[in-house]
XYZ file of C-alpha atoms in Angstrom:
336
model
C 85.853 103.706 125.435
C 88.807 102.310 127.348
C 89.365 98.551 127.094
C 92.934 98.057 128.289
C 93.369 98.073 132.054
C 97.121 97.479 131.888
C 97.870 100.552 129.784
C 97.256 103.681 131.834
C 98.420 106.051 129.103
C 95.907 108.566 127.706
C 93.823 107.672 124.674
C 95.521 108.922 121.529
C 92.753 107.924 119.097
C 89.015 107.621 119.768
C 86.716 106.213 117.100
C 82.985 106.544 117.809
C 80.135 105.002 115.768
C 82.184 105.033 112.569
C 80.194 104.222 109.440
C 81.447 103.991 105.856
C 79.106 102.977 103.042
C 80.172 102.891 99.399
C 77.346 103.703 96.964
C 76.554 101.367 94.064
C 75.439 103.305 91.012
C 73.086 101.895 88.401
C 70.568 102.728 85.715
C 70.606 105.320 82.968
C 71.014 108.238 85.374
C 73.600 106.432 87.534
C 71.546 106.761 90.680
C 72.540 105.073 93.931
C 70.733 101.717 93.900
C 72.445 100.079 96.904
C 75.169 100.575 99.497
C 78.201 98.450 100.335
C 78.237 98.517 104.141
C 82.010 98.286 104.520
C 82.161 99.673 108.067
C 78.939 99.709 110.065
C 78.939 101.429 113.462
C 82.403 100.688 114.876
C 83.733 102.180 118.120
C 87.145 101.677 119.724
C 90.082 103.591 121.142
C 93.857 103.275 120.952
C 96.003 104.316 123.891
C 99.296 106.100 123.504
C 102.173 103.665 122.989
C 100.074 100.542 122.401
C 99.420 98.387 119.360
C 95.810 97.559 118.523
C 95.521 94.696 116.049
C 92.539 94.438 113.689
C 91.890 91.003 112.198
C 89.255 89.385 110.032
C 88.674 87.816 106.637
C 89.312 89.784 103.457
C 86.528 92.288 102.786
C 85.463 92.703 106.433
C 86.342 96.433 106.472
C 89.752 96.496 108.186
C 91.570 98.573 105.571
C 88.561 100.878 105.179
C 88.759 101.675 108.903
C 92.455 102.507 108.606
C 91.954 104.799 105.629
C 88.841 106.447 107.075
C 90.522 107.136 110.421
C 93.243 109.058 108.549
C 90.626 110.832 106.398
C 92.106 109.326 103.245
C 88.580 108.028 102.637
C 85.632 110.223 103.711
C 83.393 108.708 106.383
C 79.626 108.358 105.960
C 79.117 109.314 109.598
C 80.635 108.941 113.032
C 83.601 110.699 114.603
C 87.351 110.224 115.006
C 89.272 112.212 117.603
C 93.066 112.313 117.537
C 94.707 113.856 120.609
C 91.291 115.304 121.442
C 90.847 116.980 118.027
C 88.026 116.045 115.658
C 89.702 114.691 112.510
C 86.595 114.958 110.302
C 85.908 118.590 111.235
C 89.510 119.797 110.876
C 90.221 122.498 108.266
C 92.758 121.959 105.476
C 95.532 123.685 107.433
C 94.616 121.838 110.664
C 94.568 118.525 108.800
C 97.981 119.212 107.263
C 99.431 119.835 110.723
C 97.714 116.705 112.050
C 99.134 114.544 109.249
C 102.644 115.020 110.640
C 101.519 112.892 113.584
C 99.384 110.387 111.610
C 101.049 108.210 108.976
C 100.361 104.943 107.134
C 102.413 101.988 105.942
C 100.673 100.584 102.859
C 100.164 96.908 102.104
C 101.857 97.129 98.691
C 104.986 99.284 99.044
C 105.775 99.114 95.322
C 102.504 100.740 94.222
C 102.863 103.425 96.909
C 106.364 104.469 95.756
C 106.940 106.663 92.675
C 108.896 104.447 90.223
C 110.538 107.547 88.655
C 111.822 108.911 91.960
C 114.837 107.673 93.965
C 113.637 106.257 97.278
C 115.570 108.924 99.198
C 113.404 111.600 97.583
C 110.248 109.597 98.351
C 111.235 109.333 102.007
C 112.059 113.036 102.213
C 109.021 114.240 100.270
C 106.887 114.557 103.401
C 109.572 116.680 105.065
C 109.561 119.023 102.066
C 105.753 119.261 102.070
C 105.822 120.212 105.739
C 108.270 123.050 105.235
C 111.764 121.608 105.604
C 113.472 123.398 102.699
C 117.011 122.697 103.949
C 118.221 119.960 101.560
C 121.160 118.950 103.749
C 118.974 118.499 106.826
C 116.398 116.546 104.809
C 119.071 114.208 103.478
C 120.436 113.648 106.984
C 116.987 112.568 108.204
C 116.518 110.311 105.133
C 119.839 108.553 105.802
C 118.991 108.225 109.500
C 115.638 106.619 108.682
C 117.210 104.206 106.174
C 119.687 103.085 108.817
C 116.898 102.655 111.365
C 115.182 100.107 109.105
C 118.399 98.223 108.265
C 119.262 99.732 104.877
C 122.448 101.463 103.716
C 123.140 105.109 102.866
C 123.633 104.419 99.144
C 120.133 102.938 98.897
C 118.755 106.507 98.936
C 119.935 106.945 95.315
C 118.291 103.797 94.010
C 114.832 103.365 92.477
C 111.990 101.158 93.805
C 112.398 98.452 91.121
C 115.964 97.807 92.343
C 114.772 96.488 95.707
C 113.228 93.263 96.935
C 109.742 93.199 98.471
C 111.116 93.159 102.004
C 113.449 96.085 101.269
C 110.603 98.086 99.726
C 108.515 97.531 102.846
C 111.413 98.827 104.944
C 111.473 101.909 102.715
C 107.731 102.343 103.353
C 108.405 102.200 107.092
C 111.254 104.727 106.752
C 108.970 107.094 104.833
C 106.261 106.842 107.497
C 108.843 107.538 110.211
C 110.507 110.543 108.560
C 108.083 113.067 110.090
C 108.411 111.476 113.547
C 104.681 110.695 113.841
C 102.893 109.573 116.992
C 100.424 107.218 115.291
C 100.899 104.846 112.346
C 98.295 102.729 110.551
C 100.060 99.523 109.463
C 97.854 98.191 106.648
C 98.847 94.532 106.298
C 102.539 95.521 106.102
C 103.859 91.944 106.013
C 101.120 89.986 104.202
C 102.969 90.007 100.843
C 106.337 89.008 102.324
C 108.028 85.645 102.889
C 107.737 84.298 106.432
C 111.440 84.882 107.185
C 111.168 88.492 106.003
C 107.899 88.980 107.916
C 109.635 88.371 111.245
C 112.400 90.845 110.364
C 109.910 93.594 109.486
C 107.803 92.903 112.605
C 110.897 93.105 114.802
C 111.832 96.425 113.168
C 108.339 97.768 113.912
C 108.555 96.662 117.555
C 112.043 98.130 118.006
C 111.002 101.449 116.457
C 107.888 101.559 118.637
C 110.055 101.330 121.721
C 112.557 103.889 120.446
C 110.096 106.515 119.213
C 107.089 105.817 121.473
C 104.897 104.977 118.487
C 101.245 103.925 118.571
C 100.094 101.393 115.955
C 96.783 100.352 114.443
C 97.983 97.053 112.990
C 95.711 95.582 110.301
C 96.213 91.931 109.339
C 94.425 88.704 108.511
C 97.121 86.486 110.037
C 96.410 85.883 113.720
C 99.944 84.631 114.389
C 101.337 87.970 113.231
C 98.809 89.874 115.332
C 99.665 87.786 118.413
C 103.346 88.647 117.967
C 102.955 92.417 117.819
C 99.625 93.496 119.392
C 98.706 94.548 122.930
C 94.972 94.325 122.226
C 93.109 92.685 119.363
C 89.837 93.589 117.659
C 88.116 90.954 115.506
C 85.934 92.119 112.618
C 83.288 90.335 110.594
C 81.331 91.835 107.701
C 81.779 95.468 108.732
C 81.187 94.883 112.454
C 83.510 94.545 115.428
C 82.584 91.231 117.062
C 85.247 90.989 119.789
C 87.855 93.244 121.406
C 90.162 92.516 124.327
C 93.802 92.203 125.314
C 95.944 89.710 123.430
C 96.274 87.182 126.273
C 92.530 86.993 126.922
C 91.678 86.644 123.235
C 94.078 83.781 122.549
C 93.450 82.041 125.885
C 89.664 82.320 126.168
C 87.841 83.891 123.187
C 84.123 84.585 123.553
C 82.827 84.950 119.988
C 82.367 81.827 117.822
C 83.987 83.559 114.850
C 87.117 84.270 116.892
C 87.172 80.637 118.026
C 87.002 79.516 114.390
C 89.884 81.784 113.405
C 92.030 80.576 116.312
C 91.323 76.922 115.535
C 92.828 77.430 112.064
C 96.246 78.589 113.346
C 98.844 75.869 112.561
C 100.578 74.298 115.559
C 104.302 73.601 114.996
C 104.221 70.517 117.252
C 102.781 67.536 115.275
C 101.945 65.659 118.494
C 99.526 68.390 119.637
C 96.011 67.993 118.297
C 93.553 70.853 118.022
C 89.850 70.559 117.311
C 89.170 72.462 114.112
C 86.015 74.538 113.860
C 85.092 74.512 110.184
C 82.721 77.290 109.110
C 80.101 76.327 106.553
C 78.946 78.533 103.675
C 80.270 81.764 102.226
C 80.568 85.230 103.751
C 77.295 87.099 103.052
C 77.363 90.172 100.838
C 78.068 93.484 102.602
C 75.441 94.990 100.275
C 72.697 92.943 101.918
C 73.950 91.589 105.255
C 71.777 89.094 107.183
C 69.268 90.320 109.744
C 70.100 89.825 113.388
C 73.673 88.695 113.976
C 75.619 88.899 110.740
C 77.504 85.728 111.603
C 74.456 83.549 112.317
C 74.233 81.849 108.840
C 77.705 80.343 109.449
C 77.643 80.001 113.245
C 77.369 76.436 114.650
C 75.985 77.793 117.953
C 73.320 80.145 116.557
C 69.884 80.154 118.214
C 66.606 81.624 116.972
C 67.303 84.936 118.704
C 70.491 85.351 116.639
C 68.453 85.388 113.422
C 66.219 88.310 114.363
C 67.990 90.427 117.005
C 71.341 92.060 116.399
C 73.649 91.540 119.422
C 75.052 94.639 121.093
C 78.799 95.121 121.337
C 79.255 95.217 125.111
C 81.690 94.455 127.914
C 80.975 90.861 128.967
C 84.056 90.538 131.176
C 86.346 93.271 132.539
C 88.086 94.688 129.473
C 86.613 91.987 127.225
C 84.020 93.193 124.691
C 81.958 90.990 122.375
C 78.769 91.037 120.312
C 77.185 87.610 120.744
C 73.911 86.501 122.358
C 75.234 82.991 123.106
C 78.459 84.260 124.679
C 76.489 86.791 126.733
C 74.231 84.060 128.102
C 77.198 81.801 128.880
C 79.072 84.534 130.756
C 75.903 85.421 132.676
C 75.539 81.751 133.642
C 79.146 81.681 134.845
C 80.384 79.303 132.126
């Protein structure tokens, strides 16, 4: 599914009908008594060299998509194709070769780094796993990567606890870059950082994307961050993709009420500019037992009777602009 008319590059990643349910065990025999529907029938693609942002409230399934796409978490069903190859059907040796081109930057860099290992060894570990036994060459690449993210050569000999949060995130970026991948999942890489440090890390990611021709799946809950770095944006709610389009269209003229609510909450730096807030009522329903029909209807101020019984299809309502909303579909059809 291609949704970006401006980017004519080939599709690097294709996700089709991806489903991931987590079983809930209970009873004396620990049988499966329910399922957490973390990701429920999601389809999208990422073109070579672009950044696709994924946004939504905590628990909507963003991180699960990132981990499932990389096969760090097994999928319930669906398919993921990377450079035309089926990720879920790849053998162990095929998957190892594929992992050189698919990396991840974790949300918490401290927990993803070995506290007993100097960061230089952590950065070079992937090179060693993939057959680079030449210590001198490995060290040269480690130093190069540290410099790329704004750190010094001597930092390679230090341990994770000796760095600040922003420095540790830079180390996480350097480690992901060491194998010269084509695709990187950025799992909320700046959410735990101060605002001033966030901009530095985002600028590093953008600069490296231009230098190495990287493709990003950028997961975040901060729409301002997503607007800064993304080419296209997908909005998720309770395991479903509710809207997907290019950045300009989403921020200028969103179609889905949930997207409108998220955008209305973005602070405006100019105190003289007033924005009408769209306050959502109620709590997010449980992913174990999501509402019938549209999953957003219990909190949607525009919901009609149809929304309560019929699940909206995720479809192209405008050229390159996808959404799953009965009300938006009717409005677009009426020319509003």
